[in-house]
Amino acid sequence: AQSVTQPDIHITVSEGASLELRCNYSYGATPYLFWYVQSPGQGLQLLLKYFSGDTLVQGIKGFEAEFKRSQSSFNLRKPSVHWSDAAEYFCAVSVNNAGNMLTFGGGTRLMVKP
Amino acid sequence: GAVVSQHPSWVICKSGTSVKIECRSLDFQATTMFWYRQFPKQSLMLMATSNEGSKATYEQGVEKDKFLINHASLTLSTLTVTSAHPEDSSFYICSASLGVAREQYFGPGTRLTVT
């Protein structure tokens, strides 16, 4: 069975600083990987997804993620964080390329200092 | 497009009563809907998957008699928490997709508090 680990439970960055959220997965076959963001009391919004091809994928809100098969990682990055980026971020893996049967990581709470 | 709503957004009920949560796909027909549960500061745990017109498939450890799921139409699924207890207090999130192999779109969630 697949599993997803987000090593950092909380991360605090200053506004304007760069951001990297870590995600490691365990899956025997080709993974389909996703990053979601959840604002307090809200549902999840898809930031980006990786199915195949270019290992650097661009998403909404200026986010990008890089798939590294050798490290079983799919880290999320943003060059300059805005205060509105403060939220909970979830990495997820799916057994198919549609995002069904998602397995979520534990989440990383991002706080942004002014 | 691809908007999913949930109603109510929050509910408080007394122990022993039942609560119904609705999940609607507003601008598309959702063949498949999913129900998740999220405890505070934790990740989402899939409770069940439902396909329109058929019985829901529950994940291991989820009591099907306690969490009744009905997916009677292509735009509506309901989750009924029967005989609720304080330990059922949680954030319940639904998602909908156009089919079993299609992307999920998430609702805003329903916070249930059982007193």
mmCIF file with all atom_site columns, C-alpha atoms in Angstrom:
data_model
loop_
_atom_site.group_PDB
_atom_site.id
_atom_site.type_symbol
_atom_site.label_atom_id
_atom_site.label_alt_id
_atom_site.label_comp_id
_atom_site.label_asym_id
_atom_site.label_entity_id
_atom_site.label_seq_id
_atom_site.pdbx_PDB_ins_code
_atom_site.Cartn_x
_atom_site.Cartn_y
_atom_site.Cartn_z
_atom_site.occupancy
_atom_site.B_iso_or_equiv
_atom_site.pdbx_formal_charge
_atom_site.auth_seq_id
_atom_site.auth_comp_id
_atom_site.auth_asym_id
_atom_site.auth_atom_id
_atom_site.pdbx_PDB_model_num
ATOM 1   C CA . ALA A 1 1   ? 0.000   0.000  0.000   1.00 0.00 ? 1   ALA A CA 1
ATOM 2   C CA . GLN A 1 2   ? 1.142   3.506  -0.685  1.00 0.00 ? 2   GLN A CA 1
ATOM 3   C CA . SER A 1 3   ? 2.081   5.969  2.041   1.00 0.00 ? 3   SER A CA 1
ATOM 4   C CA . VAL A 1 4   ? 3.008   9.622  2.177   1.00 0.00 ? 4   VAL A CA 1
ATOM 5   C CA . THR A 1 5   ? 5.198   11.360 4.725   1.00 0.00 ? 5   THR A CA 1
ATOM 6   C CA . GLN A 1 6   ? 5.458   15.071 5.317   1.00 0.00 ? 6   GLN A CA 1
ATOM 7   C CA . PRO A 1 7   ? 8.325   15.395 7.785   1.00 0.00 ? 7   PRO A CA 1
ATOM 8   C CA . ASP A 1 8   ? 7.574   18.963 8.855   1.00 0.00 ? 8   ASP A CA 1
ATOM 9   C CA . ILE A 1 9   ? 4.411   19.465 10.890  1.00 0.00 ? 9   ILE A CA 1
ATOM 10  C CA . HIS A 1 10  ? 4.904   23.218 11.185  1.00 0.00 ? 10  HIS A CA 1
ATOM 11  C CA . ILE A 1 11  ? 6.973   25.669 9.192   1.00 0.00 ? 11  ILE A CA 1
ATOM 12  C CA . THR A 1 12  ? 7.290   29.399 9.738   1.00 0.00 ? 12  THR A CA 1
ATOM 13  C CA . VAL A 1 13  ? 8.780   31.674 7.105   1.00 0.00 ? 13  VAL A CA 1
ATOM 14  C CA . SER A 1 14  ? 9.006   35.414 6.721   1.00 0.00 ? 14  SER A CA 1
ATOM 15  C CA . GLU A 1 15  ? 6.940   37.093 4.054   1.00 0.00 ? 15  GLU A CA 1
ATOM 16  C CA . GLY A 1 16  ? 8.979   37.364 0.884   1.00 0.00 ? 16  GLY A CA 1
ATOM 17  C CA . ALA A 1 17  ? 11.231  34.469 1.795   1.00 0.00 ? 17  ALA A CA 1
ATOM 18  C CA . SER A 1 18  ? 11.417  31.273 -0.208  1.00 0.00 ? 18  SER A CA 1
ATOM 19  C CA . LEU A 1 19  ? 9.578   28.149 0.831   1.00 0.00 ? 19  LEU A CA 1
ATOM 20  C CA . GLU A 1 20  ? 10.100  24.439 0.456   1.00 0.00 ? 20  GLU A CA 1
ATOM 21  C CA . LEU A 1 21  ? 7.702   21.856 1.875   1.00 0.00 ? 21  LEU A CA 1
ATOM 22  C CA . ARG A 1 22  ? 8.921   18.292 1.901   1.00 0.00 ? 22  ARG A CA 1
ATOM 23  C CA . CYS A 1 23  ? 7.024   15.217 0.810   1.00 0.00 ? 23  CYS A CA 1
ATOM 24  C CA . ASN A 1 24  ? 8.233   11.639 0.589   1.00 0.00 ? 24  ASN A CA 1
ATOM 25  C CA . TYR A 1 25  ? 6.191   8.756  -0.685  1.00 0.00 ? 25  TYR A CA 1
ATOM 26  C CA . SER A 1 26  ? 6.302   5.017  -0.704  1.00 0.00 ? 26  SER A CA 1
ATOM 27  C CA . TYR A 1 27  ? 4.703   3.297  -3.640  1.00 0.00 ? 27  TYR A CA 1
ATOM 28  C CA . GLY A 1 28  ? 5.676   0.294  -5.680  1.00 0.00 ? 28  GLY A CA 1
ATOM 29  C CA . ALA A 1 29  ? 4.625   1.549  -9.088  1.00 0.00 ? 29  ALA A CA 1
ATOM 30  C CA . THR A 1 30  ? 4.688   4.843  -10.956 1.00 0.00 ? 30  THR A CA 1
ATOM 31  C CA . PRO A 1 31  ? 3.252   7.398  -8.559  1.00 0.00 ? 31  PRO A CA 1
ATOM 32  C CA . TYR A 1 32  ? 0.737   10.061 -9.316  1.00 0.00 ? 32  TYR A CA 1
ATOM 33  C CA . LEU A 1 33  ? 1.438   12.934 -6.964  1.00 0.00 ? 33  LEU A CA 1
ATOM 34  C CA . PHE A 1 34  ? -0.565  15.921 -5.821  1.00 0.00 ? 34  PHE A CA 1
ATOM 35  C CA . TRP A 1 35  ? -0.273  18.950 -3.597  1.00 0.00 ? 35  TRP A CA 1
ATOM 36  C CA . TYR A 1 36  ? -3.375  20.468 -2.006  1.00 0.00 ? 36  TYR A CA 1
ATOM 37  C CA . VAL A 1 37  ? -3.827  23.554 0.154   1.00 0.00 ? 37  VAL A CA 1
ATOM 38  C CA . GLN A 1 38  ? -6.421  23.939 2.876   1.00 0.00 ? 38  GLN A CA 1
ATOM 39  C CA . SER A 1 39  ? -7.265  27.271 4.461   1.00 0.00 ? 39  SER A CA 1
ATOM 40  C CA . PRO A 1 40  ? -8.739  27.168 7.980   1.00 0.00 ? 40  PRO A CA 1
ATOM 41  C CA . GLY A 1 41  ? -12.205 25.663 7.993   1.00 0.00 ? 41  GLY A CA 1
ATOM 42  C CA . GLN A 1 42  ? -12.151 25.154 4.258   1.00 0.00 ? 42  GLN A CA 1
ATOM 43  C CA . GLY A 1 43  ? -11.967 22.255 1.867   1.00 0.00 ? 43  GLY A CA 1
ATOM 44  C CA . LEU A 1 44  ? -8.964  21.378 -0.246  1.00 0.00 ? 44  LEU A CA 1
ATOM 45  C CA . GLN A 1 45  ? -7.764  23.166 -3.343  1.00 0.00 ? 45  GLN A CA 1
ATOM 46  C CA . LEU A 1 46  ? -5.496  21.458 -5.845  1.00 0.00 ? 46  LEU A CA 1
ATOM 47  C CA . LEU A 1 47  ? -2.212  23.340 -6.308  1.00 0.00 ? 47  LEU A CA 1
ATOM 48  C CA . LEU A 1 48  ? -0.543  21.038 -8.796  1.00 0.00 ? 48  LEU A CA 1
ATOM 49  C CA . LYS A 1 49  ? -0.112  17.451 -9.850  1.00 0.00 ? 49  LYS A CA 1
ATOM 50  C CA . TYR A 1 50  ? 2.489   15.216 -11.438 1.00 0.00 ? 50  TYR A CA 1
ATOM 51  C CA . PHE A 1 51  ? 1.644   12.338 -13.719 1.00 0.00 ? 51  PHE A CA 1
ATOM 52  C CA . SER A 1 52  ? 4.617   11.924 -16.048 1.00 0.00 ? 52  SER A CA 1
ATOM 53  C CA . GLY A 1 53  ? 7.022   13.861 -18.228 1.00 0.00 ? 53  GLY A CA 1
ATOM 54  C CA . ASP A 1 54  ? 8.811   16.970 -17.011 1.00 0.00 ? 54  ASP A CA 1
ATOM 55  C CA . THR A 1 55  ? 9.699   16.409 -13.378 1.00 0.00 ? 55  THR A CA 1
ATOM 56  C CA . LEU A 1 56  ? 9.266   20.088 -12.530 1.00 0.00 ? 56  LEU A CA 1
ATOM 57  C CA . VAL A 1 57  ? 5.597   20.987 -12.521 1.00 0.00 ? 57  VAL A CA 1
ATOM 58  C CA . GLN A 1 58  ? 4.067   24.406 -12.224 1.00 0.00 ? 58  GLN A CA 1
ATOM 59  C CA . GLY A 1 59  ? 0.911   25.050 -10.284 1.00 0.00 ? 59  GLY A CA 1
ATOM 60  C CA . ILE A 1 60  ? -1.380  27.852 -9.268  1.00 0.00 ? 60  ILE A CA 1
ATOM 61  C CA . LYS A 1 61  ? -0.479  30.742 -6.979  1.00 0.00 ? 61  LYS A CA 1
ATOM 62  C CA . GLY A 1 62  ? 3.173   30.629 -8.021  1.00 0.00 ? 62  GLY A CA 1
ATOM 63  C CA . PHE A 1 63  ? 3.874   27.177 -6.608  1.00 0.00 ? 63  PHE A CA 1
ATOM 64  C CA . GLU A 1 64  ? 5.987   24.516 -8.237  1.00 0.00 ? 64  GLU A CA 1
ATOM 65  C CA . ALA A 1 65  ? 7.042   21.013 -7.272  1.00 0.00 ? 65  ALA A CA 1
ATOM 66  C CA . GLU A 1 66  ? 9.819   18.713 -8.384  1.00 0.00 ? 66  GLU A CA 1
ATOM 67  C CA . PHE A 1 67  ? 9.495   14.969 -8.643  1.00 0.00 ? 67  PHE A CA 1
ATOM 68  C CA . LYS A 1 68  ? 12.694  13.111 -7.780  1.00 0.00 ? 68  LYS A CA 1
ATOM 69  C CA . ARG A 1 69  ? 12.290  9.402  -8.282  1.00 0.00 ? 69  ARG A CA 1
ATOM 70  C CA . SER A 1 70  ? 15.681  8.546  -6.779  1.00 0.00 ? 70  SER A CA 1
ATOM 71  C CA . GLN A 1 71  ? 14.687  10.241 -3.539  1.00 0.00 ? 71  GLN A CA 1
ATOM 72  C CA . SER A 1 72  ? 10.996  9.287  -3.651  1.00 0.00 ? 72  SER A CA 1
ATOM 73  C CA . SER A 1 73  ? 10.238  12.938 -3.087  1.00 0.00 ? 73  SER A CA 1
ATOM 74  C CA . PHE A 1 74  ? 7.863   15.563 -4.425  1.00 0.00 ? 74  PHE A CA 1
ATOM 75  C CA . ASN A 1 75  ? 8.772   18.787 -2.653  1.00 0.00 ? 75  ASN A CA 1
ATOM 76  C CA . LEU A 1 76  ? 6.706   21.924 -3.038  1.00 0.00 ? 76  LEU A CA 1
ATOM 77  C CA . ARG A 1 77  ? 8.424   25.259 -3.532  1.00 0.00 ? 77  ARG A CA 1
ATOM 78  C CA . LYS A 1 78  ? 7.619   28.920 -3.867  1.00 0.00 ? 78  LYS A CA 1
ATOM 79  C CA . PRO A 1 79  ? 10.244  31.623 -4.468  1.00 0.00 ? 79  PRO A CA 1
ATOM 80  C CA . SER A 1 80  ? 8.542   34.347 -2.441  1.00 0.00 ? 80  SER A CA 1
ATOM 81  C CA . VAL A 1 81  ? 5.866   33.650 0.142   1.00 0.00 ? 81  VAL A CA 1
ATOM 82  C CA . HIS A 1 82  ? 2.904   35.950 0.667   1.00 0.00 ? 82  HIS A CA 1
ATOM 83  C CA . TRP A 1 83  ? 0.980   36.294 3.912   1.00 0.00 ? 83  TRP A CA 1
ATOM 84  C CA . SER A 1 84  ? -2.047  34.781 2.193   1.00 0.00 ? 84  SER A CA 1
ATOM 85  C CA . ASP A 1 85  ? -0.107  31.543 1.703   1.00 0.00 ? 85  ASP A CA 1
ATOM 86  C CA . ALA A 1 86  ? -0.514  30.718 5.396   1.00 0.00 ? 86  ALA A CA 1
ATOM 87  C CA . ALA A 1 87  ? -2.504  27.478 5.382   1.00 0.00 ? 87  ALA A CA 1
ATOM 88  C CA . GLU A 1 88  ? -2.234  23.715 5.698   1.00 0.00 ? 88  GLU A CA 1
ATOM 89  C CA . TYR A 1 89  ? -0.567  21.902 2.827   1.00 0.00 ? 89  TYR A CA 1
ATOM 90  C CA . PHE A 1 90  ? -1.153  18.266 2.001   1.00 0.00 ? 90  PHE A CA 1
ATOM 91  C CA . CYS A 1 91  ? 0.826   16.023 -0.282  1.00 0.00 ? 91  CYS A CA 1
ATOM 92  C CA . ALA A 1 92  ? -1.051  13.055 -1.701  1.00 0.00 ? 92  ALA A CA 1
ATOM 93  C CA . VAL A 1 93  ? -0.398  10.046 -3.877  1.00 0.00 ? 93  VAL A CA 1
ATOM 94  C CA . SER A 1 94  ? -2.858  8.198  -6.037  1.00 0.00 ? 94  SER A CA 1
ATOM 95  C CA . VAL A 1 95  ? -2.911  4.822  -7.643  1.00 0.00 ? 95  VAL A CA 1
ATOM 96  C CA . ASN A 1 96  ? -4.187  6.319  -10.884 1.00 0.00 ? 96  ASN A CA 1
ATOM 97  C CA . ASN A 1 97  ? -3.699  9.473  -12.881 1.00 0.00 ? 97  ASN A CA 1
ATOM 98  C CA . ALA A 1 98  ? -7.062  10.943 -12.040 1.00 0.00 ? 98  ALA A CA 1
ATOM 99  C CA . GLY A 1 99  ? -6.562  11.604 -8.364  1.00 0.00 ? 99  GLY A CA 1
ATOM 100 C CA . ASN A 1 100 ? -8.935  8.948  -7.199  1.00 0.00 ? 100 ASN A CA 1
ATOM 101 C CA . MET A 1 101 ? -8.025  6.744  -4.264  1.00 0.00 ? 101 MET A CA 1
ATOM 102 C CA . LEU A 1 102 ? -5.902  9.465  -2.747  1.00 0.00 ? 102 LEU A CA 1
ATOM 103 C CA . THR A 1 103 ? -3.638  8.785  0.195   1.00 0.00 ? 103 THR A CA 1
ATOM 104 C CA . PHE A 1 104 ? -2.758  11.957 2.058   1.00 0.00 ? 104 PHE A CA 1
ATOM 105 C CA . GLY A 1 105 ? 0.272   12.894 4.049   1.00 0.00 ? 105 GLY A CA 1
ATOM 106 C CA . GLY A 1 106 ? -0.107  14.273 7.541   1.00 0.00 ? 106 GLY A CA 1
ATOM 107 C CA . GLY A 1 107 ? 0.043   17.859 6.369   1.00 0.00 ? 107 GLY A CA 1
ATOM 108 C CA . THR A 1 108 ? 2.360   20.804 6.998   1.00 0.00 ? 108 THR A CA 1
ATOM 109 C CA . ARG A 1 109 ? 1.035   23.963 8.590   1.00 0.00 ? 109 ARG A CA 1
ATOM 110 C CA . LEU A 1 110 ? 2.658   27.043 7.113   1.00 0.00 ? 110 LEU A CA 1
ATOM 111 C CA . MET A 1 111 ? 2.798   30.241 9.108   1.00 0.00 ? 111 MET A CA 1
ATOM 112 C CA . VAL A 1 112 ? 4.024   33.475 7.541   1.00 0.00 ? 112 VAL A CA 1
ATOM 113 C CA . LYS A 1 113 ? 5.669   36.194 9.602   1.00 0.00 ? 113 LYS A CA 1
ATOM 114 C CA . PRO A 1 114 ? 5.202   39.788 8.482   1.00 0.00 ? 114 PRO A CA 1
ATOM 115 C CA . GLY B 2 1   ? -16.478 25.157 -12.893 1.00 0.00 ? 1   GLY B CA 1
ATOM 116 C CA . ALA B 2 2   ? -16.303 22.026 -10.750 1.00 0.00 ? 2   ALA B CA 1
ATOM 117 C CA . VAL B 2 3   ? -17.795 23.529 -7.606  1.00 0.00 ? 3   VAL B CA 1
ATOM 118 C CA . VAL B 2 4   ? -18.807 21.327 -4.707  1.00 0.00 ? 4   VAL B CA 1
ATOM 119 C CA . SER B 2 5   ? -20.874 22.601 -1.804  1.00 0.00 ? 5   SER B CA 1
ATOM 120 C CA . GLN B 2 6   ? -21.650 21.160 1.598   1.00 0.00 ? 6   GLN B CA 1
ATOM 121 C CA . HIS B 2 7   ? -24.501 21.916 3.930   1.00 0.00 ? 7   HIS B CA 1
ATOM 122 C CA . PRO B 2 8   ? -24.446 22.725 6.722   1.00 0.00 ? 8   PRO B CA 1
ATOM 123 C CA . SER B 2 9   ? -21.008 24.264 7.136   1.00 0.00 ? 9   SER B CA 1
ATOM 124 C CA . TRP B 2 10  ? -21.193 23.588 10.844  1.00 0.00 ? 10  TRP B CA 1
ATOM 125 C CA . VAL B 2 11  ? -23.624 21.814 13.153  1.00 0.00 ? 11  VAL B CA 1
ATOM 126 C CA . ILE B 2 12  ? -23.934 21.185 16.859  1.00 0.00 ? 12  ILE B CA 1
ATOM 127 C CA . CYS B 2 13  ? -26.076 18.311 18.026  1.00 0.00 ? 13  CYS B CA 1
ATOM 128 C CA . LYS B 2 14  ? -26.794 16.442 21.210  1.00 0.00 ? 14  LYS B CA 1
ATOM 129 C CA . SER B 2 15  ? -25.441 13.005 21.894  1.00 0.00 ? 15  SER B CA 1
ATOM 130 C CA . GLY B 2 16  ? -27.774 10.304 20.618  1.00 0.00 ? 16  GLY B CA 1
ATOM 131 C CA . THR B 2 17  ? -29.298 12.318 17.803  1.00 0.00 ? 17  THR B CA 1
ATOM 132 C CA . SER B 2 18  ? -28.657 11.913 14.084  1.00 0.00 ? 18  SER B CA 1
ATOM 133 C CA . VAL B 2 19  ? -27.202 14.490 11.757  1.00 0.00 ? 19  VAL B CA 1
ATOM 134 C CA . LYS B 2 20  ? -27.370 14.654 7.974   1.00 0.00 ? 20  LYS B CA 1
ATOM 135 C CA . ILE B 2 21  ? -24.704 16.373 5.881   1.00 0.00 ? 21  ILE B CA 1
ATOM 136 C CA . GLU B 2 22  ? -25.304 17.146 2.225   1.00 0.00 ? 22  GLU B CA 1
ATOM 137 C CA . CYS B 2 23  ? -22.735 17.272 -0.534  1.00 0.00 ? 23  CYS B CA 1
ATOM 138 C CA . ARG B 2 24  ? -23.692 18.758 -3.876  1.00 0.00 ? 24  ARG B CA 1
ATOM 139 C CA . SER B 2 25  ? -21.864 19.132 -7.156  1.00 0.00 ? 25  SER B CA 1
ATOM 140 C CA . LEU B 2 26  ? -23.173 22.442 -8.443  1.00 0.00 ? 26  LEU B CA 1
ATOM 141 C CA . ASP B 2 27  ? -22.079 22.523 -12.045 1.00 0.00 ? 27  ASP B CA 1
ATOM 142 C CA . PHE B 2 28  ? -21.286 18.967 -13.020 1.00 0.00 ? 28  PHE B CA 1
ATOM 143 C CA . GLN B 2 29  ? -22.666 15.491 -12.630 1.00 0.00 ? 29  GLN B CA 1
ATOM 144 C CA . ALA B 2 30  ? -20.694 13.548 -10.079 1.00 0.00 ? 30  ALA B CA 1
ATOM 145 C CA . THR B 2 31  ? -20.745 9.864  -10.753 1.00 0.00 ? 31  THR B CA 1
ATOM 146 C CA . THR B 2 32  ? -18.513 9.239  -7.774  1.00 0.00 ? 32  THR B CA 1
ATOM 147 C CA . MET B 2 33  ? -18.417 11.003 -4.426  1.00 0.00 ? 33  MET B CA 1
ATOM 148 C CA . PHE B 2 34  ? -16.051 10.511 -1.525  1.00 0.00 ? 34  PHE B CA 1
ATOM 149 C CA . TRP B 2 35  ? -16.439 11.223 2.175   1.00 0.00 ? 35  TRP B CA 1
ATOM 150 C CA . TYR B 2 36  ? -13.466 12.067 4.348   1.00 0.00 ? 36  TYR B CA 1
ATOM 151 C CA . ARG B 2 37  ? -13.030 12.720 8.028   1.00 0.00 ? 37  ARG B CA 1
ATOM 152 C CA . GLN B 2 38  ? -10.416 15.057 9.424   1.00 0.00 ? 38  GLN B CA 1
ATOM 153 C CA . PHE B 2 39  ? -9.527  15.323 13.090  1.00 0.00 ? 39  PHE B CA 1
ATOM 154 C CA . PRO B 2 40  ? -7.954  18.543 14.371  1.00 0.00 ? 40  PRO B CA 1
ATOM 155 C CA . LYS B 2 41  ? -4.443  19.056 13.072  1.00 0.00 ? 41  LYS B CA 1
ATOM 156 C CA . GLN B 2 42  ? -4.539  15.747 11.264  1.00 0.00 ? 42  GLN B CA 1
ATOM 157 C CA . SER B 2 43  ? -4.815  14.598 7.691   1.00 0.00 ? 43  SER B CA 1
ATOM 158 C CA . LEU B 2 44  ? -7.861  13.460 5.776   1.00 0.00 ? 44  LEU B CA 1
ATOM 159 C CA . MET B 2 45  ? -8.956  9.883  6.179   1.00 0.00 ? 45  MET B CA 1
ATOM 160 C CA . LEU B 2 46  ? -11.176 8.372  3.523   1.00 0.00 ? 46  LEU B CA 1
ATOM 161 C CA . MET B 2 47  ? -14.373 7.007  5.023   1.00 0.00 ? 47  MET B CA 1
ATOM 162 C CA . ALA B 2 48  ? -16.233 5.765  1.990   1.00 0.00 ? 48  ALA B CA 1
ATOM 163 C CA . THR B 2 49  ? -16.646 5.963  -1.756  1.00 0.00 ? 49  THR B CA 1
ATOM 164 C CA . SER B 2 50  ? -20.077 6.119  -3.307  1.00 0.00 ? 50  SER B CA 1
ATOM 165 C CA . ASN B 2 51  ? -21.218 5.746  -6.877  1.00 0.00 ? 51  ASN B CA 1
ATOM 166 C CA . GLU B 2 52  ? -24.570 7.088  -7.946  1.00 0.00 ? 52  GLU B CA 1
ATOM 167 C CA . GLY B 2 53  ? -27.288 4.523  -7.636  1.00 0.00 ? 53  GLY B CA 1
ATOM 168 C CA . SER B 2 54  ? -25.265 1.905  -5.803  1.00 0.00 ? 54  SER B CA 1
ATOM 169 C CA . LYS B 2 55  ? -24.208 1.169  -2.264  1.00 0.00 ? 55  LYS B CA 1
ATOM 170 C CA . ALA B 2 56  ? -21.220 2.941  -0.816  1.00 0.00 ? 56  ALA B CA 1
ATOM 171 C CA . THR B 2 57  ? -17.924 1.192  -0.299  1.00 0.00 ? 57  THR B CA 1
ATOM 172 C CA . TYR B 2 58  ? -16.643 1.778  3.201   1.00 0.00 ? 58  TYR B CA 1
ATOM 173 C CA . GLU B 2 59  ? -13.031 1.805  4.293   1.00 0.00 ? 59  GLU B CA 1
ATOM 174 C CA . GLN B 2 60  ? -11.863 -0.637 6.888   1.00 0.00 ? 60  GLN B CA 1
ATOM 175 C CA . GLY B 2 61  ? -12.847 0.404  10.382  1.00 0.00 ? 61  GLY B CA 1
ATOM 176 C CA . VAL B 2 62  ? -15.702 2.681  9.301   1.00 0.00 ? 62  VAL B CA 1
ATOM 177 C CA . GLU B 2 63  ? -19.059 1.551  10.647  1.00 0.00 ? 63  GLU B CA 1
ATOM 178 C CA . LYS B 2 64  ? -21.513 1.505  7.774   1.00 0.00 ? 64  LYS B CA 1
ATOM 179 C CA . ASP B 2 65  ? -24.497 1.402  10.115  1.00 0.00 ? 65  ASP B CA 1
ATOM 180 C CA . LYS B 2 66  ? -23.301 4.503  11.897  1.00 0.00 ? 66  LYS B CA 1
ATOM 181 C CA . PHE B 2 67  ? -22.286 6.519  8.867   1.00 0.00 ? 67  PHE B CA 1
ATOM 182 C CA . LEU B 2 68  ? -25.070 6.132  6.341   1.00 0.00 ? 68  LEU B CA 1
ATOM 183 C CA . ILE B 2 69  ? -24.249 7.312  2.856   1.00 0.00 ? 69  ILE B CA 1
ATOM 184 C CA . ASN B 2 70  ? -26.805 7.886  0.156   1.00 0.00 ? 70  ASN B CA 1
ATOM 185 C CA . HIS B 2 71  ? -25.911 8.909  -3.378  1.00 0.00 ? 71  HIS B CA 1
ATOM 186 C CA . ALA B 2 72  ? -29.346 9.092  -4.912  1.00 0.00 ? 72  ALA B CA 1
ATOM 187 C CA . SER B 2 73  ? -28.593 11.490 -7.744  1.00 0.00 ? 73  SER B CA 1
ATOM 188 C CA . LEU B 2 74  ? -25.667 12.640 -9.834  1.00 0.00 ? 74  LEU B CA 1
ATOM 189 C CA . THR B 2 75  ? -25.452 15.896 -7.918  1.00 0.00 ? 75  THR B CA 1
ATOM 190 C CA . LEU B 2 76  ? -26.208 14.932 -4.342  1.00 0.00 ? 76  LEU B CA 1
ATOM 191 C CA . SER B 2 77  ? -24.728 12.644 -1.740  1.00 0.00 ? 77  SER B CA 1
ATOM 192 C CA . THR B 2 78  ? -25.649 12.642 1.922   1.00 0.00 ? 78  THR B CA 1
ATOM 193 C CA . LEU B 2 79  ? -23.811 11.413 4.982   1.00 0.00 ? 79  LEU B CA 1
ATOM 194 C CA . THR B 2 80  ? -25.943 10.703 8.035   1.00 0.00 ? 80  THR B CA 1
ATOM 195 C CA . VAL B 2 81  ? -24.209 10.257 11.354  1.00 0.00 ? 81  VAL B CA 1
ATOM 196 C CA . THR B 2 82  ? -26.610 8.143  13.365  1.00 0.00 ? 82  THR B CA 1
ATOM 197 C CA . SER B 2 83  ? -26.800 8.198  17.156  1.00 0.00 ? 83  SER B CA 1
ATOM 198 C CA . ALA B 2 84  ? -23.945 10.648 17.288  1.00 0.00 ? 84  ALA B CA 1
ATOM 199 C CA . HIS B 2 85  ? -21.513 10.652 20.193  1.00 0.00 ? 85  HIS B CA 1
ATOM 200 C CA . PRO B 2 86  ? -18.879 13.194 21.204  1.00 0.00 ? 86  PRO B CA 1
ATOM 201 C CA . GLU B 2 87  ? -16.155 11.084 19.596  1.00 0.00 ? 87  GLU B CA 1
ATOM 202 C CA . ASP B 2 88  ? -17.898 11.626 16.246  1.00 0.00 ? 88  ASP B CA 1
ATOM 203 C CA . SER B 2 89  ? -17.085 15.323 16.485  1.00 0.00 ? 89  SER B CA 1
ATOM 204 C CA . SER B 2 90  ? -14.893 16.068 13.525  1.00 0.00 ? 90  SER B CA 1
ATOM 205 C CA . PHE B 2 91  ? -14.538 17.924 10.243  1.00 0.00 ? 91  PHE B CA 1
ATOM 206 C CA . TYR B 2 92  ? -16.243 16.023 7.440   1.00 0.00 ? 92  TYR B CA 1
ATOM 207 C CA . ILE B 2 93  ? -15.230 16.762 3.858   1.00 0.00 ? 93  ILE B CA 1
ATOM 208 C CA . CYS B 2 94  ? -16.776 15.432 0.699   1.00 0.00 ? 94  CYS B CA 1
ATOM 209 C CA . SER B 2 95  ? -15.387 15.378 -2.794  1.00 0.00 ? 95  SER B CA 1
ATOM 210 C CA . ALA B 2 96  ? -16.921 14.627 -6.137  1.00 0.00 ? 96  ALA B CA 1
ATOM 211 C CA . SER B 2 97  ? -15.607 13.394 -9.435  1.00 0.00 ? 97  SER B CA 1
ATOM 212 C CA . LEU B 2 98  ? -16.940 12.797 -12.869 1.00 0.00 ? 98  LEU B CA 1
ATOM 213 C CA . GLY B 2 99  ? -16.127 9.128  -12.598 1.00 0.00 ? 99  GLY B CA 1
ATOM 214 C CA . VAL B 2 100 ? -14.102 6.474  -10.912 1.00 0.00 ? 100 VAL B CA 1
ATOM 215 C CA . ALA B 2 101 ? -10.985 7.513  -12.816 1.00 0.00 ? 101 ALA B CA 1
ATOM 216 C CA . ARG B 2 102 ? -11.426 11.264 -12.752 1.00 0.00 ? 102 ARG B CA 1
ATOM 217 C CA . GLU B 2 103 ? -10.068 14.087 -10.592 1.00 0.00 ? 103 GLU B CA 1
ATOM 218 C CA . GLN B 2 104 ? -11.731 14.868 -7.257  1.00 0.00 ? 104 GLN B CA 1
ATOM 219 C CA . TYR B 2 105 ? -13.135 18.282 -6.411  1.00 0.00 ? 105 TYR B CA 1
ATOM 220 C CA . PHE B 2 106 ? -13.480 19.016 -2.720  1.00 0.00 ? 106 PHE B CA 1
ATOM 221 C CA . GLY B 2 107 ? -16.256 20.646 -0.778  1.00 0.00 ? 107 GLY B CA 1
ATOM 222 C CA . PRO B 2 108 ? -15.614 23.241 1.945   1.00 0.00 ? 108 PRO B CA 1
ATOM 223 C CA . GLY B 2 109 ? -16.267 20.787 4.765   1.00 0.00 ? 109 GLY B CA 1
ATOM 224 C CA . THR B 2 110 ? -18.758 20.481 7.634   1.00 0.00 ? 110 THR B CA 1
ATOM 225 C CA . ARG B 2 111 ? -17.715 20.815 11.231  1.00 0.00 ? 111 ARG B CA 1
ATOM 226 C CA . LEU B 2 112 ? -19.742 18.542 13.496  1.00 0.00 ? 112 LEU B CA 1
ATOM 227 C CA . THR B 2 113 ? -19.730 19.022 17.246  1.00 0.00 ? 113 THR B CA 1
ATOM 228 C CA . VAL B 2 114 ? -21.590 16.521 19.393  1.00 0.00 ? 114 VAL B CA 1
ATOM 229 C CA . THR B 2 115 ? -22.291 17.640 22.940  1.00 0.00 ? 115 THR B CA 1
#
